[in-house]
XYZ file of C-alpha atoms in Angstrom:
553
model
C 45.256 61.801 156.905
C 43.066 64.361 157.211
C 43.709 67.438 159.894
C 41.016 68.256 161.931
C 40.374 71.975 161.702
C 41.133 71.836 165.259
C 44.357 71.012 164.630
C 44.845 74.361 162.754
C 46.216 77.558 164.254
C 43.581 80.592 164.444
C 45.443 83.047 162.310
C 43.474 86.896 162.503
C 42.999 89.288 159.679
C 43.738 93.053 159.966
C 39.685 93.208 160.912
C 40.125 90.834 163.807
C 38.592 88.258 161.990
C 39.677 84.449 162.036
C 40.603 83.701 158.476
C 39.527 80.492 158.478
C 36.365 81.287 159.158
C 35.754 82.320 155.634
C 36.570 79.154 154.104
C 34.917 76.133 153.631
C 37.267 73.609 154.040
C 34.927 70.541 153.723
C 33.731 71.903 150.693
C 34.017 70.441 147.489
C 36.762 70.633 145.292
C 38.131 68.846 142.463
C 41.306 69.360 139.833
C 39.189 71.601 137.453
C 37.480 73.800 139.876
C 39.428 74.025 143.342
C 38.492 75.823 146.419
C 37.707 79.055 145.239
C 40.087 81.451 147.559
C 42.876 78.850 147.242
C 42.743 78.817 143.295
C 43.125 82.758 143.348
C 45.968 82.713 146.150
C 47.559 80.130 144.149
C 47.275 82.150 140.827
C 48.471 85.340 142.912
C 51.430 83.538 144.072
C 52.178 81.876 140.837
C 51.969 84.811 138.887
C 54.165 87.077 141.196
C 56.632 84.252 141.226
C 56.967 83.520 137.768
C 56.883 87.482 136.895
C 59.164 88.365 139.739
C 61.726 86.199 137.932
C 62.367 88.483 135.234
C 63.196 91.220 137.736
C 65.193 89.485 140.351
C 68.622 90.277 139.086
C 67.758 93.931 139.043
C 66.454 93.433 142.587
C 68.667 91.719 143.941
C 71.300 94.214 142.759
C 69.872 96.997 144.734
C 68.786 95.305 147.804
C 65.403 96.568 147.523
C 63.913 92.644 147.322
C 64.992 89.885 149.194
C 64.163 86.722 147.039
C 61.905 84.201 149.531
C 62.212 80.589 149.088
C 58.929 79.211 147.320
C 57.539 76.018 148.489
C 54.981 74.087 145.991
C 52.699 71.692 148.035
C 50.861 68.730 145.745
C 48.161 67.468 147.677
C 44.425 66.732 147.238
C 43.826 67.527 150.672
C 42.757 71.281 151.020
C 43.190 71.137 154.580
C 47.098 70.459 154.454
C 46.813 73.216 151.835
C 45.925 75.711 154.527
C 47.701 73.860 157.505
C 51.317 74.603 155.566
C 50.179 77.982 154.014
C 50.204 78.692 157.645
C 53.391 77.698 159.113
C 55.179 78.154 155.663
C 54.184 81.893 155.407
C 54.368 82.632 159.126
C 58.393 81.069 158.757
C 58.920 83.780 155.526
C 58.642 81.477 152.853
C 56.144 81.738 149.671
C 53.662 79.188 149.308
C 52.075 77.656 146.351
C 49.764 74.870 146.155
C 47.817 72.482 143.804
C 45.722 69.729 144.199
C 46.727 68.174 141.040
C 49.802 66.560 140.085
C 49.364 67.279 136.465
C 49.024 70.921 137.000
C 52.364 70.653 140.056
C 54.411 69.009 137.066
C 53.428 71.940 134.863
C 54.831 74.619 137.845
C 57.896 72.202 138.621
C 58.985 72.599 134.970
C 58.090 76.692 134.817
C 60.719 76.792 137.789
C 58.249 78.057 140.191
C 59.380 76.297 143.139
C 62.636 76.081 145.557
C 61.125 73.094 147.664
C 58.471 70.634 146.698
C 56.296 69.071 149.108
C 54.554 66.034 147.553
C 51.366 64.155 148.757
C 52.229 60.092 147.944
C 48.597 59.195 146.987
C 46.587 61.246 144.811
C 43.623 60.536 142.224
C 44.803 61.722 138.853
C 48.649 61.110 139.463
C 50.230 59.912 142.937
C 53.540 61.173 144.002
C 55.365 58.296 143.049
C 54.469 58.753 139.400
C 55.060 62.405 139.709
C 58.538 61.821 141.412
C 59.552 59.203 138.912
C 58.522 61.412 135.914
C 60.927 64.244 137.673
C 63.881 61.872 137.821
C 63.498 60.113 134.418
C 62.268 62.344 131.882
C 65.074 64.923 130.095
C 61.895 67.449 130.103
C 62.746 68.002 133.925
C 66.641 67.989 133.961
C 66.917 71.383 134.205
C 64.893 71.365 137.774
C 66.104 68.053 139.008
C 67.815 70.163 141.562
C 64.923 70.957 143.176
C 64.315 68.778 146.664
C 61.420 66.918 147.245
C 59.540 65.801 150.141
C 57.160 63.172 149.887
C 54.375 63.305 152.355
C 52.477 59.300 152.709
C 50.268 58.217 155.451
C 51.400 54.599 153.625
C 54.177 52.450 154.807
C 54.823 51.218 151.720
C 58.284 50.472 152.158
C 59.118 49.108 148.914
C 58.594 52.134 146.742
C 59.869 54.488 149.225
C 63.348 52.454 148.740
C 62.691 52.927 144.938
C 62.245 56.694 145.802
C 65.235 57.302 147.737
C 67.189 55.529 145.275
C 65.789 57.724 142.333
C 67.080 60.888 144.687
C 64.186 61.376 147.257
C 66.044 63.838 149.821
C 63.298 62.985 152.344
C 59.598 61.916 153.580
C 57.430 62.844 156.105
C 54.677 60.502 157.677
C 51.309 61.963 158.237
C 50.027 63.670 160.316
C 53.123 65.590 161.657
C 52.908 69.047 163.245
C 53.665 72.589 161.863
C 57.027 72.776 163.642
C 58.258 69.823 162.374
C 57.278 70.615 158.437
C 59.269 73.608 159.421
C 62.615 71.993 160.887
C 62.467 69.562 158.220
C 62.512 72.341 155.171
C 65.070 74.147 156.939
C 67.197 71.245 157.304
C 66.976 70.367 153.671
C 67.732 73.883 153.022
C 70.871 73.895 154.708
C 71.879 70.998 153.378
C 71.171 71.944 149.945
C 73.043 74.670 150.372
C 75.784 73.172 151.774
C 75.886 70.716 148.747
C 75.139 73.602 145.948
C 78.576 75.524 147.847
C 80.447 71.616 147.826
C 78.954 71.516 143.642
C 80.050 75.180 143.276
C 83.340 74.536 144.690
C 83.869 71.465 142.464
C 82.559 73.550 139.597
C 85.242 75.874 140.133
C 87.845 73.057 140.677
C 87.019 71.652 137.747
C 86.857 75.002 135.944
C 90.691 75.734 136.927
C 91.697 71.996 135.948
C 90.291 72.475 133.001
C 91.769 75.499 132.225
C 95.172 73.856 133.115
C 94.422 70.984 131.387
C 94.000 73.306 128.298
C 97.233 75.130 129.137
C 99.075 71.956 129.673
C 97.579 70.395 126.387
C 98.673 73.964 124.785
C 101.812 73.947 125.874
C 102.553 70.134 124.991
C 101.468 71.261 121.367
C 104.154 74.344 121.467
C 106.633 72.015 122.753
C 106.176 69.310 120.768
C 104.942 71.021 117.179
C 106.441 70.678 113.821
C 104.784 74.072 112.663
C 106.934 76.351 114.906
C 110.409 74.848 114.448
C 112.980 77.402 116.037
C 115.509 77.400 112.998
C 115.815 77.583 109.246
C 118.468 74.582 108.551
C 117.581 73.036 105.455
C 118.310 69.356 107.205
C 116.207 69.791 110.005
C 113.324 70.967 107.980
C 113.423 67.951 105.875
C 113.654 65.835 109.056
C 110.501 67.785 110.395
C 108.774 67.196 107.007
C 109.632 63.700 107.211
C 108.078 62.867 110.889
C 104.937 64.731 110.079
C 103.968 61.771 107.612
C 105.408 58.860 109.870
C 103.356 60.441 112.671
C 100.322 59.277 110.906
C 101.441 55.790 110.418
C 101.978 53.087 113.047
C 105.472 52.039 111.875
C 108.267 51.237 114.410
C 110.842 54.011 114.151
C 114.812 54.413 114.899
C 115.987 57.930 115.904
C 119.780 58.071 115.589
C 121.946 61.089 116.388
C 124.197 62.554 119.156
C 123.199 63.430 122.591
C 121.573 66.198 123.130
C 120.314 66.581 119.484
C 116.777 65.838 120.704
C 115.840 62.671 119.982
C 113.098 61.872 122.628
C 111.825 65.242 121.475
C 111.080 63.995 118.054
C 109.641 60.489 119.716
C 107.505 62.923 121.770
C 106.327 64.711 118.797
C 105.659 61.826 116.508
C 103.532 60.329 119.802
C 101.589 63.818 120.199
C 100.765 64.012 116.196
C 100.061 60.522 116.229
C 96.387 58.233 116.364
C 98.218 56.920 119.628
C 98.072 60.972 121.240
C 95.486 59.804 124.192
C 97.200 57.002 124.908
C 100.551 56.623 126.944
C 103.875 57.641 126.272
C 106.289 55.265 128.281
C 109.978 56.261 127.917
C 112.618 53.663 128.793
C 116.809 54.497 129.351
C 118.317 51.163 128.683
C 121.454 52.345 130.071
C 119.559 53.288 133.501
C 119.075 50.023 135.056
C 121.130 46.673 135.011
C 119.568 43.821 132.688
C 118.135 41.803 135.275
C 116.409 44.935 136.793
C 115.291 46.616 133.223
C 113.923 42.746 132.392
C 111.410 42.808 135.573
C 110.512 46.563 134.869
C 109.498 45.864 131.330
C 107.591 42.693 131.504
C 106.445 43.305 135.008
C 106.088 39.975 137.321
C 103.690 37.721 139.464
C 104.349 37.921 143.154
C 106.696 35.336 144.253
C 108.539 35.186 140.858
C 111.662 36.088 142.729
C 113.234 37.508 146.193
C 111.807 40.380 147.399
C 108.428 40.025 144.709
C 105.947 40.398 147.530
C 103.201 41.642 145.105
C 102.460 41.337 141.367
C 103.572 44.803 139.294
C 102.545 45.429 135.727
C 105.625 46.033 133.432
C 106.266 49.096 131.519
C 105.239 47.142 128.361
C 101.932 46.319 129.944
C 101.678 50.141 130.839
C 102.292 51.305 127.079
C 99.340 49.374 125.704
C 97.444 51.767 123.146
C 100.602 53.792 123.192
C 103.986 54.559 122.177
C 106.796 52.365 123.850
C 110.271 54.723 123.862
C 113.732 52.591 123.796
C 116.351 55.004 124.473
C 120.213 54.067 123.857
C 118.672 50.418 122.353
C 122.083 49.959 121.384
C 122.812 49.426 125.364
C 120.425 46.912 125.944
C 121.517 43.780 126.866
C 121.228 40.616 124.203
C 119.170 38.610 126.265
C 116.876 41.126 126.917
C 117.055 42.037 123.139
C 115.708 38.777 121.966
C 112.658 38.530 124.392
C 112.148 42.403 123.098
C 112.117 41.021 119.413
C 109.618 38.183 120.427
C 107.519 40.477 122.263
C 107.392 42.645 118.555
C 106.809 39.644 116.913
C 103.941 38.031 118.491
C 102.686 41.278 120.376
C 102.053 38.873 123.458
C 104.444 38.646 126.789
C 104.328 36.827 130.197
C 104.754 38.527 133.211
C 108.341 36.860 135.112
C 106.977 34.005 136.965
C 103.680 34.339 135.307
C 101.896 31.890 132.643
C 99.447 33.893 130.920
C 99.992 35.573 127.919
C 99.484 39.156 127.858
C 98.399 41.185 124.766
C 99.658 44.964 124.069
C 99.249 47.209 121.166
C 102.288 49.556 120.889
C 104.226 51.469 118.579
C 108.239 51.364 119.423
C 110.106 54.435 118.882
C 113.983 53.840 119.327
C 116.836 55.928 119.853
C 120.418 55.377 119.752
C 123.554 58.041 119.778
C 125.733 55.473 117.704
C 125.723 54.339 114.149
C 123.274 51.442 114.258
C 124.411 49.285 111.661
C 128.612 49.831 113.438
C 126.668 48.445 116.561
C 125.078 45.491 114.571
C 128.413 45.003 113.104
C 130.116 44.953 116.913
C 127.093 42.436 117.686
C 125.944 44.782 119.958
C 122.810 45.090 118.429
C 120.981 42.132 116.908
C 120.415 42.404 112.986
C 116.985 40.892 113.297
C 115.849 43.575 115.856
C 117.933 46.533 113.925
C 115.347 45.741 110.961
C 112.461 45.703 113.395
C 112.831 48.596 114.748
C 114.719 50.251 111.991
C 111.376 50.664 109.392
C 111.670 54.208 109.523
C 114.963 55.875 110.494
C 115.440 59.480 111.193
C 118.880 60.684 111.581
C 119.269 63.920 113.857
C 122.307 66.289 112.760
C 124.510 67.517 115.592
C 124.156 71.551 116.215
C 127.673 71.970 114.999
C 126.594 70.696 111.561
C 123.809 73.469 111.413
C 125.330 76.409 113.114
C 122.813 78.876 111.649
C 120.198 77.877 113.719
C 122.726 78.708 116.953
C 121.809 82.436 116.935
C 117.794 81.460 116.355
C 118.034 78.729 119.076
C 120.243 80.739 121.735
C 117.561 84.054 121.518
C 114.675 81.594 121.537
C 116.220 79.712 124.787
C 117.301 83.478 126.080
C 113.458 84.543 125.751
C 112.103 81.626 127.219
C 114.228 81.754 130.234
C 113.765 85.655 130.808
C 110.090 84.301 131.136
C 110.536 81.812 133.373
C 112.441 83.611 135.670
C 110.575 86.947 135.460
C 113.422 88.882 133.946
C 113.415 91.678 131.687
C 114.245 91.099 128.038
C 117.431 90.319 126.877
C 119.671 89.960 124.267
C 123.303 88.652 123.158
C 126.262 91.025 122.231
C 127.819 90.507 118.923
C 131.219 89.290 120.402
C 129.193 86.930 122.710
C 127.295 85.589 119.509
C 130.354 84.795 117.807
C 131.942 83.178 120.827
C 128.831 80.861 120.444
C 128.746 80.611 117.056
C 132.741 79.565 117.067
C 132.432 76.882 120.155
C 131.841 72.934 118.705
C 129.032 72.341 121.216
C 129.731 68.727 121.551
C 126.874 68.413 123.772
C 124.489 69.876 120.934
C 121.236 71.763 121.800
C 120.764 70.530 125.229
C 124.042 72.040 126.324
C 123.077 75.145 124.573
C 120.220 75.246 126.516
C 122.057 74.587 129.964
C 124.176 77.281 129.087
C 121.726 80.193 128.243
C 119.699 79.121 131.291
C 122.984 79.706 133.139
C 123.605 82.956 131.716
C 120.274 84.120 132.641
C 120.401 83.163 136.040
C 123.662 85.222 136.789
C 123.733 88.376 134.404
C 123.541 91.345 135.921
C 122.244 93.516 132.912
C 119.984 93.083 129.745
C 122.973 92.472 127.548
C 125.023 89.085 127.725
C 128.538 89.836 127.134
C 131.508 87.704 126.615
C 132.197 88.069 130.238
C 128.656 86.006 130.650
C 129.751 83.132 129.006
C 130.952 79.991 130.702
C 134.791 80.066 130.696
C 135.084 76.676 128.288
C 132.674 78.677 125.584
C 134.169 81.675 125.981
C 138.074 80.683 125.919
C 137.171 78.619 122.614
C 140.236 78.950 120.377
C 139.269 79.827 116.619
C 138.626 76.145 115.357
C 141.556 74.272 114.067
C 140.764 73.169 110.274
C 143.737 71.901 109.224
C 143.699 68.437 111.118
C 140.092 67.720 110.335
C 140.172 68.835 106.755
C 143.197 66.843 106.285
C 141.134 63.956 107.504
C 138.420 64.660 105.020
C 140.667 64.105 101.753
C 141.673 60.375 103.474
C 137.926 59.284 104.880
C 134.615 59.445 103.390
C 132.183 62.159 104.918
C 130.453 59.504 107.305
C 133.959 58.651 108.631
C 135.212 62.042 108.716
C 132.072 62.930 110.593
C 132.545 60.233 113.070
C 136.128 61.242 113.863
C 134.973 64.784 114.359
C 132.328 64.012 116.843
C 134.969 61.610 118.755
C 137.820 64.377 118.691
C 134.968 66.716 120.198
C 133.537 64.385 122.648
C 136.732 63.259 123.800
C 138.161 67.155 124.498
C 134.266 67.552 126.154
C 134.522 64.901 128.543
C 138.392 65.853 129.409
C 137.298 69.183 130.273
C 134.301 68.338 132.367
C 136.284 65.929 134.390
C 139.122 68.439 135.012
C 136.238 71.006 136.220
C 134.724 68.761 138.702
C 137.490 67.284 139.893
C 136.667 63.635 138.436
C 133.023 63.796 139.872
C 131.261 61.408 137.378
C 127.632 62.345 138.826
C 128.319 65.938 138.809
C 130.204 65.727 135.013
C 126.908 63.239 133.763
C 124.598 65.963 135.532
C 126.539 69.236 133.264
C 126.368 67.021 130.233
C 122.618 65.809 130.599
C 123.261 62.564 130.008
C 123.142 59.403 132.311
C 126.166 58.520 134.551
C 126.356 55.208 132.682
C 126.783 56.974 129.580
C 129.827 58.767 131.179
C 131.463 55.396 131.709
C 130.671 54.062 128.458
C 132.362 57.108 126.604
C 135.474 56.900 129.096
C 135.774 53.200 128.148
C 135.188 53.887 124.548
C 137.776 56.577 124.818
C 140.346 54.550 126.894
C 140.224 57.750 129.645
C 141.245 57.347 132.895
C 140.359 59.610 135.868
C 144.010 60.147 136.798
C 145.426 61.007 133.151
C 142.075 63.357 132.641
C 142.861 65.292 135.448
C 146.357 65.349 135.461
C 145.714 66.774 131.575
C 147.298 70.505 131.491
């Protein structure tokens, strides 16, 4: 709608003459030849606006110039130009105007506007086409944050909905008053500033989250890397070279070794360096749950499958899809579940408990045991067909007592680690303390060494770890009595001698912990770094009763 002359307020020049009296508001104006005074004002404002951007940073730093918000009007109605100019400049805005949609797009692309007033109906390129261009053309991606207010005297509801769907902030129906216009613009700026602050906070949060994610990924690589091995033992280097090769494959792997030798660490390392690294790593402790409960956890269940199944639940096998499924202490899994697991490995399919539909899974299985797998097969505690499925690539980890040359490096590594974590100054071991660490058999292997070092860092008073800082059972360890072991070695194979040695140390270690904690199984398991069920299994294996262990001098 064209505004009448009496609708406009009369602003005064310093000479006292009316500003409107100099302008032919009803004179002809075209895209190529707009109103003369209007064109000069626009040229002046646009030039000042674009040129001023180069020095805006300096002006802001000195506080000499405060940036005015720039409002661009794209409308072929020149009366509307002067109407908006009066109110906007009076409100402190910098005003730009053009009757051409094409020229308006160019000004927006050049970054000349902080807000755009866009007329819906224009002869060369209407407001709908202009806004659609801004919203969809990648050339204007950098200016899509600029708010647009559509000015319209036409009630095209379908197009209005389309514009709002494309991101239009607001539209004004002509005719409207000057105060209404200012209020709309101010509300949009307040909303835009709040949104900008929210986006800035979100960007900051995402930046922090990204930094944290990168840090976690870095820590993950550092923790599970094969390049920074702590130790120089030849056996461990050969194992890591083997692990590097098998990580690139998708074959099932069985890792066996005593408790505390790092079987799960190796499994996580294989996953982190495999093609499945972006998928999940799902560990399952086969001794942590009884068979019936473990089955529902592995396979999941449907609502009503059993008493208490009030809703459906996905199983761990399903959650491990496209990733790695780690079965710890596989020899402790009951035979019925072993048969069901074997079928999953063969068919790569299973059903929820109480379900009918087959669920496909794509998983790599890594299993671990602290027992000799073939012995478990002979004792009928591990199915032979499951053993051959899982044991495609075997990896045996040596106990710490068989790589004593790594103890000084591991001990110092853990010492540095816990000093950093507890913000303690650098520490070192005395020569005598290191001799005691080397002498001790470490039945709990690397995990026990780590726990001992953490305890010493927490309790030490100075920067030197001495004999007095060692736990009693480490400090009081006598020189190894080799005669019994070596006498065994002459009569036994190397594997049998090693097994006997391990049993002797495990039995002695367990009895000492039971004595220290007065038979409290939970505290013994926590100290040993194993599950309570493992302690119960060891008691049964070595025929130790709590009474005989605690009464033992």
